[in-house]
């Protein structure tokens, strides 16, 4: 068995996609002053930072940004054989009456987002929670839908999506990985 790895998005496409996501966020939320960005560890954090920078360039508003570690809110963390790597949640502001945009790299089953919503409750009652993802690969197990999607990449059994970013992996790429016999 071997894996076939195809590049679906390169650095230029990822950059354009994040710019488009920012335009959609601005269009749907007006002046953006009530928006806060919360990146889900690992790769949602650098994507949220890129969104923060781009929205500041576009409308001159620097959004507050935090990060969320959902390790102990996952419904499967006890079943994993490895010791979880704790990144820590960093939200130094109240979410009360804010529009929270959760940011992640890939939306798959919806379980990560469910865990993130559980953790968010500890930081206040947002007026609205929206979800922005770089890739939606389908196959939801929970009734969760992203408000902002960079690219839909429908996958089949035996296929996976792998996102690499400069901040965490030294390059920007989105790969479709297929298990082959």
Short mmCIF file of C-alpha atoms in Angstrom, two decimals:
data_model
loop_
_atom_site.label_atom_id
_atom_site.label_comp_id
_atom_site.label_asym_id
_atom_site.label_seq_id
_atom_site.Cartn_x
_atom_site.Cartn_y
_atom_site.Cartn_z
CA UNK A 1 0.00 0.00 0.00
CA UNK A 2 1.22 3.50 -0.80
CA UNK A 3 -0.17 7.01 -0.62
CA UNK A 4 -0.80 9.27 -3.57
CA UNK A 5 -0.40 12.95 -2.62
CA UNK A 6 -1.80 15.65 -4.92
CA UNK A 7 -1.47 19.40 -4.40
CA UNK A 8 -4.96 20.95 -4.40
CA UNK A 9 -3.97 24.46 -3.27
CA UNK A 10 -0.56 26.13 -3.39
CA UNK A 11 0.70 29.25 -1.59
CA UNK A 12 -0.80 31.67 -4.14
CA UNK A 13 -4.22 29.98 -4.08
CA UNK A 14 -4.26 29.86 -0.28
CA UNK A 15 -3.44 33.58 -0.12
CA UNK A 16 -6.20 34.49 -2.60
CA UNK A 17 -8.63 32.23 -0.74
CA UNK A 18 -7.94 33.92 2.59
CA UNK A 19 -8.43 37.33 0.95
CA UNK A 20 -11.80 36.17 -0.43
CA UNK A 21 -12.82 34.84 3.00
CA UNK A 22 -12.00 38.26 4.47
CA UNK A 23 -14.15 40.05 1.89
CA UNK A 24 -17.05 37.70 2.71
CA UNK A 25 -16.62 38.31 6.46
CA UNK A 26 -16.63 42.08 5.90
CA UNK A 27 -19.66 41.90 3.61
CA UNK A 28 -21.66 39.86 6.11
CA UNK A 29 -20.69 41.81 9.24
CA UNK A 30 -20.52 45.49 8.35
CA UNK A 31 -17.82 47.55 10.00
CA UNK A 32 -16.33 44.51 11.80
CA UNK A 33 -15.91 46.34 15.14
CA UNK A 34 -17.81 43.65 17.08
CA UNK A 35 -15.92 40.71 15.52
CA UNK A 36 -13.35 38.63 17.37
CA UNK A 37 -11.38 35.82 15.77
CA UNK A 38 -10.74 32.55 17.59
CA UNK A 39 -8.35 30.13 15.92
CA UNK A 40 -8.62 26.45 16.78
CA UNK A 41 -5.21 24.84 17.44
CA UNK A 42 -3.20 23.93 15.44
CA UNK A 43 -3.61 25.45 12.00
CA UNK A 44 -6.69 27.55 12.72
CA UNK A 45 -4.48 29.86 14.77
CA UNK A 46 -2.17 31.04 11.94
CA UNK A 47 -5.13 31.24 9.54
CA UNK A 48 -6.94 33.50 12.04
CA UNK A 49 -3.82 35.68 12.26
CA UNK A 50 -3.74 36.02 8.46
CA UNK A 51 -7.44 36.95 8.47
CA UNK A 52 -6.80 39.54 11.20
CA UNK A 53 -3.98 41.13 9.19
CA UNK A 54 -5.94 41.14 5.90
CA UNK A 55 -9.11 42.64 7.44
CA UNK A 56 -6.97 45.35 9.02
CA UNK A 57 -5.49 46.09 5.57
CA UNK A 58 -8.94 46.17 3.96
CA UNK A 59 -10.98 48.18 6.49
CA UNK A 60 -8.50 49.54 9.02
CA UNK A 61 -9.91 47.60 11.98
CA UNK A 62 -7.63 45.41 14.09
CA UNK A 63 -9.78 42.56 15.32
CA UNK A 64 -9.11 40.94 18.67
CA UNK A 65 -7.80 37.42 18.25
CA UNK A 66 -7.48 34.43 20.51
CA UNK A 67 -6.74 30.73 20.31
CA UNK A 68 -8.63 27.70 21.50
CA UNK A 69 -7.33 24.32 22.63
CA UNK A 70 -10.18 21.81 22.44
CA UNK A 71 -8.17 18.74 23.52
CA UNK A 72 -10.20 17.96 26.65
CA UNK A 73 -13.51 18.89 25.06
CA UNK A 74 -13.20 16.27 22.32
CA UNK A 75 -15.52 13.32 22.76
CA UNK A 76 -12.74 10.93 21.75
CA UNK A 77 -9.72 12.22 23.71
CA UNK A 78 -9.83 9.31 26.18
CA UNK A 79 -9.79 6.80 23.33
CA UNK A 80 -6.60 8.11 21.77
CA UNK A 81 -3.51 6.07 22.54
CA UNK A 82 -1.09 8.97 22.54
CA UNK A 83 -0.71 11.56 25.27
CA UNK A 84 -2.40 14.73 23.98
CA UNK A 85 -0.25 17.77 23.30
CA UNK A 86 -1.81 20.66 25.21
CA UNK A 87 -1.45 24.02 23.45
CA UNK A 88 -3.55 26.05 25.86
CA UNK A 89 -6.44 28.38 25.24
CA UNK A 90 -5.60 32.07 25.00
CA UNK A 91 -8.66 34.33 25.07
CA UNK A 92 -7.87 37.42 27.12
CA UNK A 93 -11.14 39.25 26.46
CA UNK A 94 -14.85 38.68 27.00
CA UNK A 95 -16.92 37.22 24.20
CA UNK A 96 -20.10 38.85 25.54
CA UNK A 97 -22.11 40.44 22.74
CA UNK A 98 -19.32 39.81 20.21
CA UNK A 99 -19.52 38.13 16.82
CA UNK A 100 -17.11 35.24 17.25
CA UNK A 101 -15.60 33.79 14.12
CA UNK A 102 -14.14 30.37 14.83
CA UNK A 103 -11.34 29.59 12.39
CA UNK A 104 -10.02 26.14 11.47
CA UNK A 105 -8.14 24.58 8.59
CA UNK A 106 -10.37 21.60 7.69
CA UNK A 107 -14.02 20.89 8.45
CA UNK A 108 -14.75 17.18 8.42
CA UNK A 109 -17.04 15.42 10.91
CA UNK A 110 -17.93 18.56 12.88
CA UNK A 111 -16.68 17.13 16.17
CA UNK A 112 -13.83 19.65 16.49
CA UNK A 113 -16.28 22.52 16.04
CA UNK A 114 -18.66 21.02 18.60
CA UNK A 115 -15.80 20.79 21.08
CA UNK A 116 -14.81 24.39 20.31
CA UNK A 117 -18.36 25.59 20.96
CA UNK A 118 -18.31 23.83 24.34
CA UNK A 119 -15.04 25.54 25.28
CA UNK A 120 -16.23 28.98 24.07
CA UNK A 121 -19.02 29.02 26.66
CA UNK A 122 -16.37 29.59 29.36
CA UNK A 123 -15.53 33.01 27.91
CA UNK A 124 -18.91 34.69 27.69
CA UNK A 125 -22.08 34.69 25.64
CA UNK A 126 -21.39 35.73 22.07
CA UNK A 127 -24.12 37.47 20.11
CA UNK A 128 -23.31 35.18 17.19
CA UNK A 129 -20.80 32.45 16.34
CA UNK A 130 -19.70 31.96 12.76
CA UNK A 131 -17.33 29.37 11.32
CA UNK A 132 -14.59 30.00 8.75
CA UNK A 133 -12.60 27.09 7.31
CA UNK A 134 -9.96 26.88 4.63
CA UNK A 135 -11.27 23.49 3.43
CA UNK A 136 -14.58 21.67 3.80
CA UNK A 137 -14.13 18.01 2.94
CA UNK A 138 -17.68 16.89 3.75
CA UNK A 139 -18.80 13.78 5.67
CA UNK A 140 -20.42 15.55 8.61
CA UNK A 141 -21.41 13.48 11.65
CA UNK A 142 -23.00 16.47 13.37
CA UNK A 143 -25.32 19.19 11.99
CA UNK A 144 -22.57 21.79 11.55
CA UNK A 145 -22.05 24.00 8.49
CA UNK A 146 -19.36 26.60 7.86
CA UNK A 147 -20.37 30.20 7.15
CA UNK A 148 -17.17 30.85 5.20
CA UNK A 149 -15.49 28.11 3.14
CA UNK A 150 -12.27 28.59 1.23
CA UNK A 151 -12.61 25.47 -0.90
CA UNK A 152 -14.93 22.47 -0.92
CA UNK A 153 -12.95 19.29 -1.48
CA UNK A 154 -15.36 16.35 -1.40
CA UNK A 155 -13.49 13.25 -0.27
CA UNK A 156 -14.14 9.54 -0.51
CA UNK A 157 -13.25 6.70 1.82
CA UNK A 158 -9.48 6.35 1.91
CA UNK A 159 -8.90 10.03 1.10
CA UNK A 160 -7.64 12.70 3.48
CA UNK A 161 -6.91 16.41 3.30
CA UNK A 162 -3.63 17.69 4.71
CA UNK A 163 -3.02 21.42 5.21
CA UNK A 164 0.49 22.75 5.67
CA UNK A 165 1.21 26.39 6.56
CA UNK A 166 4.42 28.40 6.67
CA UNK A 167 3.94 29.14 10.37
CA UNK A 168 3.70 25.47 11.38
CA UNK A 169 5.17 23.46 8.49
CA UNK A 170 7.46 25.85 6.54
CA UNK A 171 5.23 25.95 3.41
CA UNK A 172 1.66 26.67 2.33
CA UNK A 173 -0.11 23.78 0.61
CA UNK A 174 -3.29 21.76 0.72
CA UNK A 175 -2.90 18.13 -0.29
CA UNK A 176 -5.41 15.43 -1.14
CA UNK A 177 -3.97 12.14 0.04
CA UNK A 178 -5.28 8.83 -1.30
CA UNK A 179 -4.44 5.39 0.02
CA UNK A 180 -3.55 3.12 -2.90
CA UNK A 181 -2.94 -0.61 -3.11
#
